[in-house]
Amino acid sequence: GISRPSPGVPQATLPLELQFLLRPECSPTDREDELVQKQGHMRLTKTFHNSSRDMSGRRRCLSCLVYSFPFQTLIVLVILLDFVATIITLCGAVDEQDKKFEVLTLFIICVLALDVAMRFYVEKLKFLRMKMNLFELFLVPLAFLEVLVLRHLDLPMP
């Protein structure tokens, strides 16, 4: 059930499928915080800025870069580039052995590996608490293995 409604929003105004938004975990009480309003990231901003006080100078500086909007936008664009490159390869428009395509693939993997490494450095063991981070930590070395080793072995594809 609904534990407590948000102030100023009558429970009856939301359709049943949206009433989960009235729960406290979806409607934090820190909405009046200037930092939350400025950043627009209610949970991440609060947690990030509280934990950044415990960091060394280098880690704090790097965390500002890693969690910045331009850097995260770059990572999203690289992921989209990887998606497009995968679709092009699956359609047969480009040969995987093409040097330009190999360089592009290696660039994508290096950028994603750098992102994972920097986030791991910034967050330390907290990084391992999120399942998506564990997935990325597993996926990046696997991608390096595939590009650097398996593509050149001429293994038969099923």
Coordinates of N, CA and C in Angstrom, one line a residue:
G1 N 0.8 -1.2 0.0 CA 0.0 0.0 0.0 C 0.8 1.2 0.0
I2 N 0.2 2.4 0.0 CA 0.8 3.7 0.0 C 1.1 4.0 1.5
S3 N 2.4 4.3 1.8 CA 2.7 4.6 3.2 C 2.4 6.0 3.6
R4 N 2.8 7.0 2.8 CA 2.4 8.4 3.2 C 2.5 9.3 1.9
P5 N 1.5 10.1 1.7 CA 1.4 10.9 0.5 C 2.4 12.1 0.6
S6 N 2.8 12.6 -0.5 CA 3.6 13.8 -0.5 C 2.8 15.0 -0.1
P7 N 3.4 16.0 0.5 CA 2.6 17.2 0.9 C 2.1 17.9 -0.3
G8 N 0.9 18.3 -0.3 CA 0.3 19.1 -1.3 C -0.3 18.3 -2.5
V9 N -0.1 17.0 -2.5 CA -0.6 16.2 -3.6 C -1.7 15.2 -3.1
P10 N -2.9 15.5 -3.3 CA -3.9 14.6 -2.8 C -3.8 13.3 -3.5
Q11 N -4.0 12.2 -2.7 CA -3.8 10.9 -3.2 C -4.8 10.5 -4.3
A12 N -6.0 11.1 -4.3 CA -7.0 10.8 -5.3 C -6.7 11.3 -6.7
T13 N -5.8 12.3 -6.8 CA -5.5 12.9 -8.1 C -4.7 12.1 -9.0
L14 N -4.0 11.1 -8.5 CA -3.1 10.3 -9.3 C -3.8 9.0 -9.6
P15 N -3.7 8.5 -10.9 CA -4.3 7.2 -11.2 C -3.6 6.1 -10.4
L16 N -4.2 5.0 -10.3 CA -3.8 3.9 -9.5 C -2.4 3.5 -9.9
E17 N -2.1 3.4 -11.2 CA -0.8 2.9 -11.7 C 0.3 3.9 -11.4
L18 N 0.0 5.2 -11.0 CA 1.0 6.2 -10.7 C 1.1 6.4 -9.2
Q19 N 0.3 5.8 -8.4 CA 0.3 6.1 -6.9 C 1.6 5.7 -6.2
F20 N 2.4 4.8 -6.9 CA 3.7 4.4 -6.3 C 4.6 5.7 -6.1
L21 N 4.3 6.7 -6.9 CA 5.1 7.9 -6.8 C 4.9 8.7 -5.5
L22 N 3.8 8.3 -4.8 CA 3.6 9.0 -3.5 C 4.4 8.4 -2.4
R23 N 5.0 7.2 -2.6 CA 5.8 6.6 -1.6 C 7.0 7.5 -1.2
P24 N 7.5 7.4 0.0 CA 8.6 8.3 0.4 C 9.9 8.0 -0.4
E25 N 10.1 6.8 -0.8 CA 11.4 6.5 -1.5 C 11.3 7.1 -2.9
C26 N 10.1 7.4 -3.5 CA 10.0 8.1 -4.8 C 9.8 9.6 -4.6
S27 N 9.6 10.0 -3.5 CA 9.3 11.4 -3.2 C 10.1 11.9 -2.0
P28 N 11.4 12.1 -2.2 CA 12.3 12.4 -1.1 C 11.9 13.8 -0.5
T29 N 12.3 14.0 0.8 CA 12.0 15.2 1.5 C 13.0 16.3 1.2
D30 N 14.0 16.1 0.4 CA 15.1 17.0 0.2 C 14.8 17.9 -1.1
R31 N 13.6 17.9 -1.5 CA 13.2 18.7 -2.7 C 13.4 20.2 -2.6
E32 N 13.4 20.7 -1.3 CA 13.6 22.1 -1.1 C 15.1 22.5 -1.0
D33 N 15.9 21.5 -1.0 CA 17.4 21.8 -1.0 C 17.8 22.4 -2.3
E34 N 18.5 23.6 -2.2 CA 19.0 24.3 -3.4 C 19.8 23.5 -4.3
L35 N 20.7 22.6 -3.7 CA 21.6 21.8 -4.5 C 20.8 20.8 -5.3
V36 N 19.8 20.2 -4.7 CA 18.9 19.2 -5.4 C 18.2 19.9 -6.5
Q37 N 17.6 21.1 -6.3 CA 16.9 21.8 -7.3 C 17.8 22.2 -8.5
K38 N 19.1 22.6 -8.2 CA 20.0 23.0 -9.2 C 20.5 21.9 -10.0
Q39 N 20.8 20.7 -9.4 CA 21.3 19.6 -10.1 C 20.2 18.7 -10.8
G40 N 19.1 18.6 -10.1 CA 18.0 17.8 -10.6 C 18.1 16.4 -10.3
H41 N 19.1 16.0 -9.6 CA 19.4 14.5 -9.3 C 19.2 14.4 -7.8
M42 N 18.0 14.1 -7.4 CA 17.7 14.1 -6.0 C 18.5 13.2 -5.1
R43 N 18.6 12.0 -5.5 CA 19.4 11.0 -4.7 C 20.9 11.0 -5.0
L44 N 21.3 11.0 -6.2 CA 22.7 10.9 -6.6 C 23.4 12.1 -6.1
T45 N 22.8 13.3 -6.2 CA 23.5 14.5 -5.9 C 23.7 14.6 -4.4
K46 N 22.7 14.2 -3.6 CA 22.8 14.3 -2.1 C 23.9 13.3 -1.7
T47 N 23.8 12.1 -2.2 CA 24.8 11.0 -1.8 C 26.2 11.3 -2.2
F48 N 26.3 11.8 -3.5 CA 27.6 12.1 -4.0 C 28.3 13.2 -3.2
H49 N 27.6 14.3 -2.9 CA 28.2 15.4 -2.2 C 28.5 15.1 -0.8
N50 N 27.7 14.2 -0.2 CA 28.0 13.8 1.2 C 29.2 12.9 1.3
S51 N 29.3 12.0 0.3 CA 30.5 11.1 0.3 C 31.7 11.8 -0.2
S52 N 31.6 12.8 -1.0 CA 32.8 13.5 -1.5 C 33.7 14.1 -0.4
R53 N 33.1 14.4 0.7 CA 33.8 15.0 1.8 C 34.9 14.1 2.4
D54 N 34.6 12.7 2.2 CA 35.6 11.8 2.8 C 36.7 11.4 1.8
M55 N 36.7 12.0 0.6 CA 37.6 11.6 -0.4 C 38.9 12.5 -0.4
S56 N 40.0 11.9 -0.9 CA 41.2 12.6 -1.0 C 41.0 13.7 -2.1
G57 N 42.0 14.6 -2.3 CA 41.8 15.7 -3.3 C 41.7 15.1 -4.7
R58 N 42.6 14.2 -5.0 CA 42.6 13.6 -6.4 C 41.2 12.9 -6.7
R59 N 40.8 12.1 -5.8 CA 39.6 11.4 -6.0 C 38.4 12.3 -6.1
R60 N 38.4 13.4 -5.3 CA 37.3 14.3 -5.3 C 37.3 15.1 -6.7
C61 N 38.4 15.4 -7.1 CA 38.6 16.1 -8.4 C 38.1 15.2 -9.6
L62 N 38.6 14.0 -9.5 CA 38.2 13.0 -10.5 C 36.7 12.7 -10.5
S63 N 36.1 12.7 -9.3 CA 34.7 12.4 -9.2 C 33.9 13.5 -9.8
C64 N 34.4 14.8 -9.7 CA 33.7 15.9 -10.3 C 33.6 15.7 -11.8
L65 N 34.7 15.2 -12.4 CA 34.7 14.9 -13.8 C 33.8 13.7 -14.2
V66 N 34.0 12.6 -13.5 CA 33.3 11.4 -13.8 C 31.8 11.6 -13.7
Y67 N 31.3 12.3 -12.8 CA 29.8 12.5 -12.6 C 29.3 13.8 -13.3
S68 N 30.1 14.4 -14.0 CA 29.7 15.7 -14.7 C 28.8 15.3 -15.9
F69 N 27.9 16.2 -16.2 CA 27.0 16.0 -17.3 C 27.7 15.8 -18.7
P70 N 28.8 16.7 -19.0 CA 29.4 16.4 -20.3 C 30.1 15.1 -20.4
F71 N 30.7 14.6 -19.3 CA 31.4 13.3 -19.3 C 30.4 12.2 -19.5
Q72 N 29.3 12.3 -18.7 CA 28.3 11.2 -18.8 C 27.6 11.3 -20.2
T73 N 27.5 12.4 -20.8 CA 27.0 12.6 -22.2 C 27.9 11.9 -23.2
L74 N 29.2 12.1 -23.0 CA 30.2 11.5 -23.8 C 30.1 9.9 -23.7
I75 N 29.9 9.4 -22.5 CA 29.8 8.0 -22.4 C 28.6 7.4 -23.1
V76 N 27.5 8.2 -22.9 CA 26.2 7.7 -23.6 C 26.4 7.7 -25.1
L77 N 27.1 8.8 -25.6 CA 27.4 8.8 -27.1 C 28.3 7.7 -27.6
V78 N 29.2 7.3 -26.7 CA 30.1 6.2 -27.1 C 29.3 4.9 -27.1
I79 N 28.4 4.7 -26.1 CA 27.6 3.5 -26.1 C 26.7 3.5 -27.3
L80 N 26.1 4.6 -27.7 CA 25.3 4.7 -28.9 C 26.2 4.4 -30.2
L81 N 27.4 4.9 -30.2 CA 28.3 4.6 -31.3 C 28.6 3.1 -31.4
D82 N 28.8 2.5 -30.2 CA 29.0 1.0 -30.2 C 27.8 0.3 -30.7
F83 N 26.6 0.7 -30.3 CA 25.3 0.1 -30.8 C 25.2 0.2 -32.3
V84 N 25.5 1.4 -32.9 CA 25.4 1.6 -34.3 C 26.5 0.7 -35.0
A85 N 27.7 0.7 -34.5 CA 28.8 -0.2 -35.1 C 28.4 -1.6 -35.0
T86 N 27.7 -2.1 -34.0 CA 27.3 -3.5 -33.9 C 26.2 -3.8 -35.0
I87 N 25.3 -2.9 -35.1 CA 24.2 -3.0 -36.1 C 24.8 -3.1 -37.5
I88 N 25.8 -2.2 -37.8 CA 26.4 -2.2 -39.1 C 27.1 -3.5 -39.4
T89 N 27.8 -4.0 -38.4 CA 28.5 -5.3 -38.5 C 27.6 -6.4 -38.7
L90 N 26.5 -6.4 -38.0 CA 25.5 -7.5 -38.1 C 24.8 -7.5 -39.5
C91 N 24.7 -6.3 -40.1 CA 24.1 -6.2 -41.4 C 25.0 -6.6 -42.5
G92 N 26.3 -6.7 -42.2 CA 27.3 -7.1 -43.1 C 27.8 -6.0 -44.0
A93 N 27.5 -4.7 -43.6 CA 28.0 -3.6 -44.4 C 29.5 -3.3 -44.2
V94 N 30.1 -3.8 -43.1 CA 31.5 -3.6 -42.8 C 32.1 -4.9 -42.4
D95 N 33.3 -5.2 -42.9 CA 34.0 -6.4 -42.5 C 34.6 -6.1 -41.1
E96 N 34.5 -7.1 -40.2 CA 35.1 -6.9 -38.8 C 36.6 -6.8 -38.9
Q97 N 37.2 -7.3 -39.9 CA 38.7 -7.3 -40.1 C 39.2 -6.0 -40.6
D98 N 38.3 -5.1 -41.1 CA 38.7 -3.8 -41.6 C 39.4 -3.0 -40.5
K99 N 40.6 -2.5 -40.8 CA 41.4 -1.8 -39.8 C 40.7 -0.6 -39.2
K100 N 40.0 0.2 -40.0 CA 39.3 1.3 -39.4 C 38.3 0.9 -38.4
F101 N 37.6 -0.2 -38.7 CA 36.6 -0.7 -37.8 C 37.2 -1.2 -36.6
E102 N 38.3 -1.9 -36.7 CA 39.0 -2.4 -35.5 C 39.5 -1.3 -34.6
V103 N 40.0 -0.2 -35.2 CA 40.4 1.0 -34.4 C 39.2 1.6 -33.7
L104 N 38.1 1.7 -34.4 CA 36.9 2.3 -33.8 C 36.4 1.4 -32.6
T105 N 36.4 0.1 -32.8 CA 36.0 -0.8 -31.8 C 36.9 -0.7 -30.6
L106 N 38.2 -0.7 -30.8 CA 39.2 -0.5 -29.7 C 39.0 0.8 -29.0
F107 N 38.7 1.9 -29.7 CA 38.5 3.2 -29.1 C 37.3 3.1 -28.2
I108 N 36.2 2.5 -28.7 CA 35.0 2.4 -27.8 C 35.3 1.6 -26.6
I109 N 36.0 0.5 -26.7 CA 36.3 -0.3 -25.5 C 37.2 0.4 -24.5
C110 N 38.2 1.2 -25.1 CA 39.1 1.9 -24.2 C 38.3 3.0 -23.4
V111 N 37.4 3.7 -24.1 CA 36.7 4.8 -23.4 C 35.8 4.2 -22.3
L112 N 35.1 3.1 -22.6 CA 34.3 2.4 -21.6 C 35.1 1.9 -20.5
A113 N 36.3 1.3 -20.8 CA 37.1 0.8 -19.7 C 37.7 1.9 -18.9
L114 N 38.0 3.1 -19.5 CA 38.4 4.2 -18.7 C 37.3 4.7 -17.8
D115 N 36.1 4.7 -18.3 CA 35.0 5.1 -17.4 C 34.8 4.2 -16.2
V116 N 34.8 2.9 -16.5 CA 34.7 1.9 -15.4 C 35.8 2.1 -14.4
A117 N 37.1 2.2 -14.9 CA 38.2 2.3 -14.0 C 38.2 3.6 -13.2
M118 N 37.8 4.7 -13.8 CA 37.7 5.9 -13.0 C 36.6 5.9 -12.0
R119 N 35.4 5.3 -12.3 CA 34.4 5.2 -11.3 C 34.8 4.3 -10.2
F120 N 35.5 3.2 -10.5 CA 36.0 2.3 -9.5 C 37.0 3.0 -8.6
Y121 N 37.9 3.8 -9.1 CA 38.8 4.5 -8.3 C 38.1 5.5 -7.4
V122 N 37.1 6.2 -7.9 CA 36.4 7.2 -7.1 C 35.6 6.6 -6.0
E123 N 34.8 5.5 -6.4 CA 33.9 4.9 -5.4 C 34.5 3.9 -4.5
K124 N 35.7 3.4 -4.9 CA 36.4 2.3 -4.1 C 35.4 1.1 -4.1
L125 N 35.3 0.5 -2.9 CA 34.5 -0.7 -2.7 C 33.0 -0.5 -2.9
K126 N 32.5 0.8 -2.8 CA 31.1 1.1 -3.0 C 30.7 0.8 -4.4
F127 N 31.7 0.8 -5.3 CA 31.4 0.5 -6.7 C 30.9 -0.9 -6.9
L128 N 31.3 -1.8 -6.1 CA 30.9 -3.2 -6.2 C 29.5 -3.5 -5.7
R129 N 28.9 -2.5 -5.1 CA 27.6 -2.8 -4.5 C 26.5 -2.7 -5.5
M130 N 26.7 -2.1 -6.7 CA 25.7 -2.0 -7.7 C 25.9 -3.1 -8.8
K131 N 24.8 -3.7 -9.1 CA 24.8 -4.9 -10.1 C 25.3 -4.4 -11.4
M132 N 24.9 -3.2 -11.9 CA 25.2 -2.7 -13.2 C 26.8 -2.5 -13.2
N133 N 27.4 -2.0 -12.2 CA 28.8 -1.8 -12.1 C 29.5 -3.2 -12.2
L134 N 29.0 -4.2 -11.6 CA 29.6 -5.5 -11.7 C 29.5 -6.0 -13.1
F135 N 28.4 -5.8 -13.7 CA 28.2 -6.2 -15.1 C 29.2 -5.5 -16.0
E136 N 29.4 -4.2 -15.8 CA 30.4 -3.5 -16.6 C 31.8 -4.0 -16.3
L137 N 32.1 -4.3 -15.1 CA 33.4 -4.8 -14.7 C 33.7 -6.1 -15.3
F138 N 32.7 -6.9 -15.6 CA 32.8 -8.2 -16.3 C 32.8 -8.0 -17.8
L139 N 32.0 -7.1 -18.3 CA 31.9 -6.9 -19.7 C 33.1 -6.3 -20.4
V140 N 33.7 -5.3 -19.8 CA 34.8 -4.6 -20.4 C 36.0 -5.6 -20.7
P141 N 36.5 -6.3 -19.7 CA 37.6 -7.3 -20.0 C 37.2 -8.3 -21.1
L142 N 35.9 -8.7 -21.0 CA 35.4 -9.7 -22.0 C 35.5 -9.1 -23.4
A143 N 35.1 -7.8 -23.5 CA 35.2 -7.1 -24.8 C 36.6 -7.0 -25.3
F144 N 37.6 -6.7 -24.4 CA 39.0 -6.7 -24.8 C 39.4 -8.0 -25.3
L145 N 39.1 -9.1 -24.6 CA 39.4 -10.4 -25.0 C 38.9 -10.7 -26.4
E146 N 37.6 -10.4 -26.6 CA 37.0 -10.7 -27.9 C 37.7 -9.9 -29.0
V147 N 38.0 -8.6 -28.8 CA 38.6 -7.8 -29.9 C 40.1 -8.2 -30.1
L148 N 40.8 -8.3 -29.1 CA 42.3 -8.5 -29.2 C 42.7 -10.0 -29.4
V149 N 41.9 -10.9 -29.0 CA 42.3 -12.3 -29.1 C 41.4 -13.2 -30.0
L150 N 40.1 -13.2 -29.7 CA 39.2 -14.1 -30.4 C 39.0 -13.8 -31.8
R151 N 39.0 -12.5 -32.2 CA 38.8 -12.2 -33.6 C 39.9 -12.7 -34.5
H152 N 41.1 -12.8 -34.0 CA 42.2 -13.2 -34.8 C 42.4 -14.7 -34.8
L153 N 41.6 -15.5 -34.1 CA 41.8 -16.9 -34.1 C 41.0 -17.7 -35.2
D154 N 40.2 -17.0 -35.9 CA 39.4 -17.6 -37.0 C 38.6 -18.8 -36.5
L155 N 38.0 -18.7 -35.4 CA 37.1 -19.7 -34.8 C 35.8 -19.8 -35.6
P156 N 35.3 -21.0 -35.9 CA 34.1 -21.1 -36.6 C 32.9 -20.6 -35.8
M157 N 32.0 -19.8 -36.4 CA 30.9 -19.3 -35.8 C 29.7 -20.2 -35.8
P158 N 28.9 -20.4 -34.8 CA 27.8 -21.3 -34.8 C 26.7 -20.8 -35.7

